[in-house]
Short mmCIF file of C-alpha atoms in Angstrom, two decimals:
data_model
loop_
_atom_site.label_atom_id
_atom_site.label_comp_id
_atom_site.label_asym_id
_atom_site.label_seq_id
_atom_site.Cartn_x
_atom_site.Cartn_y
_atom_site.Cartn_z
CA MET A 1 97.90 -14.62 -59.39
CA THR A 2 94.10 -14.70 -59.47
CA ALA A 3 92.39 -11.97 -57.43
CA PHE A 4 89.99 -13.59 -54.92
CA TRP A 5 87.33 -10.96 -55.56
CA THR A 6 86.96 -12.21 -59.12
CA GLU A 7 86.03 -15.69 -57.91
CA ALA A 8 82.39 -16.84 -57.79
CA ASP A 9 82.59 -17.42 -54.03
CA TYR A 10 83.37 -13.75 -53.42
CA ASP A 11 79.70 -12.91 -54.01
CA ASP A 12 80.01 -9.17 -53.22
CA HIS A 13 81.36 -9.51 -49.69
CA GLU A 14 81.27 -6.23 -47.81
CA LEU A 15 84.70 -6.78 -46.24
CA VAL A 16 87.49 -9.33 -46.44
CA GLU A 17 90.45 -8.74 -44.12
CA VAL A 18 93.67 -10.70 -43.98
CA VAL A 19 95.19 -10.43 -40.50
CA ARG A 20 98.93 -10.99 -40.03
CA ASP A 21 100.77 -10.81 -36.72
CA PRO A 22 104.32 -12.11 -37.22
CA LYS A 23 105.14 -11.90 -33.51
CA SER A 24 102.49 -14.47 -32.56
CA GLY A 25 102.51 -16.31 -35.87
CA LEU A 26 98.88 -15.44 -36.58
CA THR A 27 97.52 -15.54 -40.10
CA ALA A 28 93.74 -15.20 -40.27
CA ILE A 29 90.99 -14.17 -42.65
CA ILE A 30 87.87 -12.34 -41.47
CA ALA A 31 85.09 -12.22 -44.06
CA LEU A 32 81.89 -10.18 -43.75
CA HIS A 33 79.35 -11.12 -46.40
CA SER A 34 76.40 -8.97 -45.32
CA THR A 35 75.48 -6.68 -42.45
CA HIS A 36 72.05 -5.90 -43.92
CA LEU A 37 70.24 -7.41 -40.93
CA GLY A 38 72.84 -6.62 -38.28
CA PRO A 39 76.45 -7.34 -37.32
CA GLY A 40 78.04 -10.21 -39.19
CA ALA A 41 77.86 -13.24 -36.88
CA GLY A 42 79.70 -16.49 -37.39
CA GLY A 43 82.32 -18.64 -35.74
CA THR A 44 86.08 -18.86 -36.10
CA ARG A 45 87.58 -21.97 -37.66
CA PHE A 46 91.11 -23.09 -36.70
CA TRP A 47 92.35 -25.38 -39.44
CA HIS A 48 95.43 -26.40 -41.38
CA TYR A 49 95.00 -25.67 -45.08
CA ALA A 50 97.45 -27.27 -47.48
CA ASN A 51 96.81 -24.36 -49.86
CA PRO A 52 96.09 -20.77 -48.70
CA GLU A 53 93.57 -20.45 -51.52
CA ASP A 54 91.51 -23.12 -49.78
CA ALA A 55 91.45 -20.98 -46.63
CA MET A 56 90.15 -17.96 -48.55
CA ARG A 57 87.54 -20.09 -50.30
CA ASP A 58 86.44 -21.55 -46.96
CA ALA A 59 86.13 -18.11 -45.36
CA LEU A 60 84.09 -16.72 -48.24
CA ARG A 61 81.74 -19.68 -48.54
CA LEU A 62 81.23 -19.98 -44.79
CA SER A 63 80.59 -16.25 -44.45
CA ARG A 64 77.95 -16.27 -47.17
CA GLY A 65 76.40 -19.33 -45.57
CA MET A 66 76.14 -17.44 -42.28
CA SER A 67 74.30 -14.58 -44.00
CA TYR A 68 71.76 -17.05 -45.30
CA LYS A 69 71.62 -19.05 -42.07
CA ASN A 70 70.99 -16.05 -39.82
CA ALA A 71 68.42 -14.61 -42.17
CA MET A 72 66.48 -17.87 -42.49
CA ALA A 73 66.60 -18.34 -38.71
CA GLY A 74 64.96 -14.94 -38.22
CA LEU A 75 67.94 -13.52 -36.33
CA PRO A 76 68.85 -9.79 -36.34
CA MET A 77 72.37 -10.59 -37.51
CA GLY A 78 74.28 -10.53 -40.76
CA GLY A 79 76.83 -13.08 -41.90
CA GLY A 80 80.52 -13.30 -41.18
CA LYS A 81 83.19 -15.92 -40.60
CA ALA A 82 86.84 -16.13 -39.68
CA VAL A 83 89.48 -18.76 -40.34
CA ILE A 84 92.80 -18.97 -38.54
CA LEU A 85 95.37 -20.73 -40.70
CA ALA A 86 97.03 -23.32 -38.48
CA ASP A 87 100.36 -24.97 -39.16
CA ALA A 88 100.56 -28.70 -39.82
CA ASP A 89 100.82 -29.37 -36.08
CA LYS A 90 97.83 -27.08 -35.39
CA THR A 91 99.87 -25.04 -32.95
CA LYS A 92 97.63 -22.65 -31.02
CA THR A 93 99.02 -20.16 -28.49
CA PRO A 94 97.53 -17.55 -26.13
CA GLU A 95 99.44 -14.88 -28.06
CA MET A 96 97.83 -15.97 -31.31
CA LEU A 97 94.34 -15.83 -29.81
CA ALA A 98 95.09 -12.41 -28.32
CA ALA A 99 96.18 -11.03 -31.69
CA PHE A 100 93.06 -12.45 -33.31
CA ALA A 101 90.86 -10.92 -30.58
CA ASP A 102 92.44 -7.53 -31.20
CA ALA A 103 91.64 -7.82 -34.91
CA VAL A 104 88.01 -8.63 -34.12
CA ASP A 105 87.83 -5.72 -31.69
CA ALA A 106 89.29 -3.32 -34.24
CA LEU A 107 86.23 -3.91 -36.44
CA GLY A 108 84.13 -2.16 -33.79
CA GLY A 109 81.30 -4.67 -33.58
CA LYS A 110 80.82 -5.30 -37.30
CA TYR A 111 81.80 -8.91 -36.66
CA VAL A 112 80.73 -11.12 -33.75
CA THR A 113 82.69 -14.35 -33.44
CA ALA A 114 82.13 -17.68 -31.70
CA GLU A 115 83.63 -21.17 -31.76
CA ASP A 116 83.82 -23.41 -34.80
CA VAL A 117 85.96 -26.37 -35.83
CA GLY A 118 89.22 -26.33 -33.87
CA ILE A 119 88.10 -23.62 -31.44
CA SER A 120 86.79 -24.34 -27.94
CA GLU A 121 84.75 -22.52 -25.31
CA ALA A 122 88.01 -21.89 -23.46
CA ASP A 123 89.48 -20.28 -26.58
CA MET A 124 86.45 -18.00 -26.86
CA ALA A 125 86.78 -17.10 -23.20
CA ALA A 126 90.38 -16.06 -23.91
CA VAL A 127 89.26 -13.98 -26.90
CA ALA A 128 86.60 -12.35 -24.71
CA GLN A 129 89.35 -10.98 -22.46
CA ARG A 130 90.21 -8.53 -25.26
CA THR A 131 86.93 -7.93 -27.10
CA GLN A 132 83.24 -7.93 -26.22
CA HIS A 133 82.27 -8.96 -29.74
CA VAL A 134 82.23 -12.68 -28.97
CA SER A 135 79.66 -15.30 -28.06
CA GLY A 136 79.49 -18.99 -27.25
CA LEU A 137 81.04 -18.29 -23.86
CA PRO A 138 80.83 -20.75 -20.97
CA VAL A 139 77.60 -20.38 -18.99
CA GLU A 140 76.57 -21.42 -15.50
CA GLY A 141 73.48 -23.53 -14.97
CA GLU A 142 71.41 -25.64 -17.34
CA ASP A 143 68.77 -22.97 -17.94
CA ALA A 144 71.01 -20.35 -19.57
CA ALA A 145 71.55 -20.06 -23.30
CA GLY A 146 75.07 -20.01 -24.70
CA GLY A 147 78.16 -22.08 -24.21
CA ASP A 148 78.98 -24.93 -26.58
CA PRO A 149 76.66 -24.56 -29.60
CA GLY A 150 77.11 -28.21 -30.60
CA PRO A 151 74.16 -29.68 -28.66
CA PHE A 152 71.81 -26.99 -29.98
CA THR A 153 72.99 -27.61 -33.54
CA ALA A 154 72.41 -31.33 -33.01
CA LEU A 155 68.88 -30.72 -31.76
CA GLY A 156 67.97 -28.74 -34.87
CA ILE A 157 69.43 -31.38 -37.16
CA PHE A 158 67.56 -34.13 -35.34
CA LEU A 159 64.27 -32.24 -35.75
CA GLY A 160 65.13 -31.57 -39.40
CA ILE A 161 65.80 -35.25 -40.08
CA LYS A 162 62.44 -36.11 -38.56
CA ALA A 163 60.80 -33.51 -40.84
CA ALA A 164 62.56 -34.97 -43.89
CA VAL A 165 61.42 -38.50 -43.00
CA LYS A 166 57.87 -37.21 -42.59
CA HIS A 167 57.97 -35.40 -45.95
CA LYS A 168 59.66 -38.16 -47.94
CA MET A 169 58.43 -41.35 -46.28
CA GLY A 170 55.24 -40.21 -44.53
CA LYS A 171 56.52 -41.55 -41.20
CA ASP A 172 55.95 -39.76 -37.90
CA SER A 173 58.42 -42.00 -36.08
CA MET A 174 62.14 -42.69 -36.52
CA GLU A 175 61.62 -46.30 -35.44
CA GLY A 176 63.56 -48.50 -37.86
CA VAL A 177 64.63 -45.61 -40.12
CA HIS A 178 68.24 -46.19 -41.20
CA VAL A 179 70.49 -43.13 -40.85
CA ALA A 180 74.15 -43.15 -41.94
CA ILE A 181 76.03 -40.48 -40.00
CA GLN A 182 79.33 -39.06 -41.23
CA GLY A 183 81.16 -37.44 -38.32
CA THR A 184 80.58 -38.30 -34.67
CA GLY A 185 81.95 -35.22 -32.90
CA SER A 186 79.93 -32.80 -30.80
CA VAL A 187 77.25 -32.36 -33.47
CA GLY A 188 77.15 -35.76 -35.19
CA GLY A 189 77.43 -37.59 -31.90
CA GLY A 190 74.57 -35.55 -30.47
CA VAL A 191 72.42 -36.30 -33.51
CA ALA A 192 73.19 -40.01 -33.18
CA ARG A 193 72.16 -40.11 -29.51
CA LEU A 194 68.88 -38.30 -30.20
CA LEU A 195 68.07 -40.61 -33.11
CA ALA A 196 68.94 -43.72 -31.10
CA ARG A 197 66.46 -42.72 -28.40
CA GLU A 198 63.70 -42.79 -31.02
CA GLY A 199 64.63 -46.21 -32.35
CA ALA A 200 66.52 -45.25 -35.51
CA ARG A 201 68.95 -47.76 -36.98
CA LEU A 202 72.38 -46.12 -37.21
CA THR A 203 75.60 -46.59 -39.15
CA LEU A 204 78.39 -44.33 -37.90
CA SER A 205 81.69 -43.20 -39.36
CA ASP A 206 84.41 -40.73 -38.47
CA ILE A 207 87.97 -40.02 -39.57
CA HIS A 208 88.76 -40.94 -35.95
CA MET A 209 87.25 -44.42 -36.13
CA ASP A 210 87.93 -45.14 -32.47
CA ARG A 211 85.45 -42.37 -31.63
CA ALA A 212 82.83 -43.77 -34.01
CA GLU A 213 83.33 -47.30 -32.69
CA ALA A 214 82.99 -46.18 -29.06
CA LEU A 215 79.74 -44.38 -29.85
CA ALA A 216 78.48 -47.37 -31.85
CA THR A 217 79.11 -49.61 -28.85
CA GLU A 218 77.23 -47.16 -26.61
CA LEU A 219 74.23 -46.96 -28.95
CA GLY A 220 74.17 -50.43 -30.47
CA ALA A 221 74.94 -49.04 -33.91
CA ASP A 222 76.95 -50.28 -36.88
CA THR A 223 80.06 -48.59 -38.27
CA ALA A 224 81.47 -47.99 -41.74
CA ALA A 225 84.90 -46.87 -42.86
CA PRO A 226 85.27 -43.16 -43.71
CA ASP A 227 85.64 -43.92 -47.42
CA ALA A 228 82.54 -46.13 -47.39
CA ILE A 229 79.95 -44.18 -45.38
CA MET A 230 78.56 -42.27 -48.38
CA SER A 231 77.84 -45.56 -50.17
CA VAL A 232 75.91 -47.18 -47.31
CA ALA A 233 72.39 -48.18 -48.36
CA CYS A 234 70.18 -46.18 -45.98
CA ASP A 235 67.15 -43.94 -45.73
CA VAL A 236 69.02 -40.79 -44.62
CA PHE A 237 72.62 -39.81 -45.17
CA SER A 238 73.60 -37.25 -42.52
CA PRO A 239 76.89 -35.41 -43.17
CA ASN A 240 78.19 -33.81 -39.97
CA ALA A 241 81.88 -33.26 -40.75
CA LEU A 242 83.50 -30.88 -43.24
CA GLY A 243 81.74 -29.65 -46.37
CA ALA A 244 81.96 -29.84 -50.17
CA ILE A 245 81.34 -33.60 -50.13
CA LEU A 246 78.34 -33.46 -52.47
CA ASP A 247 80.15 -33.25 -55.78
CA ASP A 248 79.74 -35.34 -58.94
CA GLU A 249 81.49 -38.35 -57.43
CA GLY A 250 79.91 -38.04 -53.98
CA ILE A 251 76.36 -37.76 -55.30
CA ALA A 252 76.90 -40.74 -57.60
CA ARG A 253 77.90 -42.83 -54.58
CA LEU A 254 74.82 -42.05 -52.50
CA ASP A 255 72.31 -44.84 -51.87
CA CYS A 256 69.70 -42.96 -49.83
CA GLN A 257 66.40 -41.11 -50.06
CA MET A 258 67.42 -38.01 -48.09
CA VAL A 259 70.48 -35.93 -47.22
CA ALA A 260 70.10 -34.05 -43.94
CA GLY A 261 73.05 -33.08 -41.77
CA GLY A 262 74.98 -30.33 -40.09
CA ALA A 263 78.10 -29.89 -42.23
CA ASN A 264 78.42 -26.43 -43.75
CA ASN A 265 78.59 -25.98 -47.54
CA GLN A 266 77.75 -29.59 -48.34
CA LEU A 267 77.15 -28.82 -52.03
CA LYS A 268 80.48 -28.27 -53.75
CA ARG A 269 79.00 -26.17 -56.54
CA PRO A 270 75.54 -24.73 -57.33
CA GLU A 271 74.79 -27.42 -59.91
CA HIS A 272 74.99 -30.17 -57.30
CA GLY A 273 71.66 -29.28 -55.66
CA PRO A 274 69.69 -29.90 -58.86
CA MET A 275 71.76 -33.04 -59.38
CA LEU A 276 70.52 -34.42 -56.06
CA ALA A 277 66.95 -33.51 -56.97
CA LYS A 278 67.28 -35.24 -60.33
CA ARG A 279 68.19 -38.43 -58.49
CA GLY A 280 65.08 -38.07 -56.34
CA ILE A 281 67.08 -37.42 -53.16
CA LEU A 282 65.45 -34.93 -50.80
CA TYR A 283 67.95 -32.34 -49.59
CA ALA A 284 67.71 -30.32 -46.37
CA PRO A 285 69.63 -27.08 -47.09
CA ASP A 286 72.51 -27.11 -44.61
CA TYR A 287 72.24 -23.53 -43.40
CA VAL A 288 68.59 -24.06 -42.53
CA ILE A 289 68.83 -27.40 -40.71
CA ASN A 290 72.04 -26.57 -38.81
CA ALA A 291 70.95 -23.18 -37.40
CA GLY A 292 70.47 -24.37 -33.81
CA GLY A 293 73.95 -23.39 -32.68
CA ILE A 294 73.88 -19.86 -34.07
CA ILE A 295 70.41 -19.37 -32.56
CA SER A 296 71.85 -20.20 -29.16
CA VAL A 297 74.99 -18.06 -29.33
CA THR A 298 73.16 -15.11 -30.92
CA LEU A 299 70.53 -15.02 -28.19
CA GLU A 300 73.32 -15.29 -25.62
CA TYR A 301 75.11 -12.32 -27.22
CA LEU A 302 71.99 -10.17 -27.51
CA CYS A 303 70.91 -10.90 -23.94
CA ARG A 304 74.37 -10.16 -22.58
CA ASN A 305 74.46 -6.82 -24.40
CA ASP A 306 71.05 -5.99 -22.91
CA LYS A 307 72.27 -7.20 -19.50
CA ALA A 308 69.27 -9.53 -19.38
CA PRO A 309 69.02 -13.26 -18.57
CA CYS A 310 68.59 -15.53 -21.57
CA ASP A 311 66.17 -18.38 -21.04
CA ILE A 312 67.17 -21.60 -22.75
CA ASN A 313 63.49 -22.25 -23.48
CA GLU A 314 63.51 -19.32 -25.90
CA VAL A 315 66.38 -20.98 -27.73
CA ARG A 316 64.49 -24.27 -27.89
CA LYS A 317 61.35 -22.53 -29.16
CA ARG A 318 63.29 -20.98 -32.02
CA ILE A 319 65.03 -24.24 -32.87
CA ALA A 320 61.61 -25.90 -32.98
CA LEU A 321 60.77 -23.66 -35.96
CA ILE A 322 63.44 -25.30 -38.15
CA PRO A 323 61.22 -28.19 -39.37
CA GLY A 324 58.54 -25.71 -40.50
CA ARG A 325 61.06 -23.72 -42.53
CA LEU A 326 62.29 -26.88 -44.18
CA GLU A 327 58.75 -28.00 -44.99
CA GLN A 328 58.04 -24.60 -46.58
CA ILE A 329 61.14 -25.00 -48.76
CA TRP A 330 60.24 -28.55 -49.78
CA GLN A 331 56.66 -27.64 -50.59
CA GLU A 332 57.78 -24.79 -52.84
CA SER A 333 60.36 -27.08 -54.42
CA ASP A 334 57.65 -29.67 -55.15
CA ALA A 335 55.39 -26.98 -56.61
CA THR A 336 57.97 -25.17 -58.77
CA GLY A 337 60.43 -27.88 -59.77
CA GLN A 338 63.32 -25.88 -58.35
CA SER A 339 65.66 -27.84 -56.13
CA PRO A 340 65.39 -27.16 -52.36
CA ASP A 341 68.76 -25.37 -52.26
CA GLN A 342 67.65 -23.01 -55.04
CA VAL A 343 64.42 -22.23 -53.20
CA ALA A 344 66.26 -21.61 -49.93
CA ASP A 345 68.91 -19.42 -51.59
CA ARG A 346 66.25 -17.23 -53.19
CA MET A 347 64.41 -16.84 -49.88
CA ALA A 348 67.64 -15.93 -48.06
CA GLN A 349 68.77 -13.49 -50.72
CA GLU A 350 65.48 -11.63 -50.52
CA LEU A 351 65.84 -11.38 -46.74
CA ILE A 352 69.29 -9.80 -46.99
CA GLY A 353 68.30 -7.42 -49.78
CA ARG A 354 70.20 -9.09 -52.59
#
């Protein structure tokens, strides 16, 4: 058996905890990559993994990504992530969530969790019954930060796509720009609606094609099958589903000028960033462009701890800084010849003292 801490994805994590609660059926992994800037913050993913090794790899890669994301977003938080290993039927029970909440609480604030794929606001509310180290909780009123991070993530991605189009094509408008969107859930669907309002031409795809088709009808967009979306001839390919899609085969299939989307860990391995650059495809590092959600839930958490109201305008102001960070990365990439992901990684590593 290979020890996970000898794998490249381990990357000197501060803590990796496997949580087992046979009574509830819970198996989970909590990974803390860095607490250099503050408590490790990152959501909990509820997913069925065919191979447990894939769950460990996901936890480690997502945790490291959160370290980089929080640092680049200027947040006083480190990076952490949790995955709950679901069965094939994705059975989720109150007892399972309670056991997970107790595990989070036992870390004494080193890890702050929130929702991710497969976890809802209601699930986080249940977790919050047993630990205070949770964010992304339901909020009342439209002027309060927090709640579902999806719309805030979508806003940041939309602004990042506009920045990429400006940098690569010299266009200030999305009018007529063709964007192929992979994934039309909370994030991808939000990105699509924002782009449609500015006149972008859209091609949508989702593993649940009925969802993509319904959104396409709403927005007057085209659709493509899930196995065809990466090959669509377009200006921007926007991945907003699961990660590791930019591998040798995936990059070879691309017919676009830019890749800018919200999926985490889009590059399967480090060599795939330079491979994109070699093809002349501008890449928006995922943990920079998709930081809108963690900005929202972090400000919610910090304000709640200070017993202070959290103005949604502060969240929007911070999300509005995402295009500038991307432009800084792209300018340095143009000047040095390093790919954008390499530039961003170096910046993030310096911020977390690595």
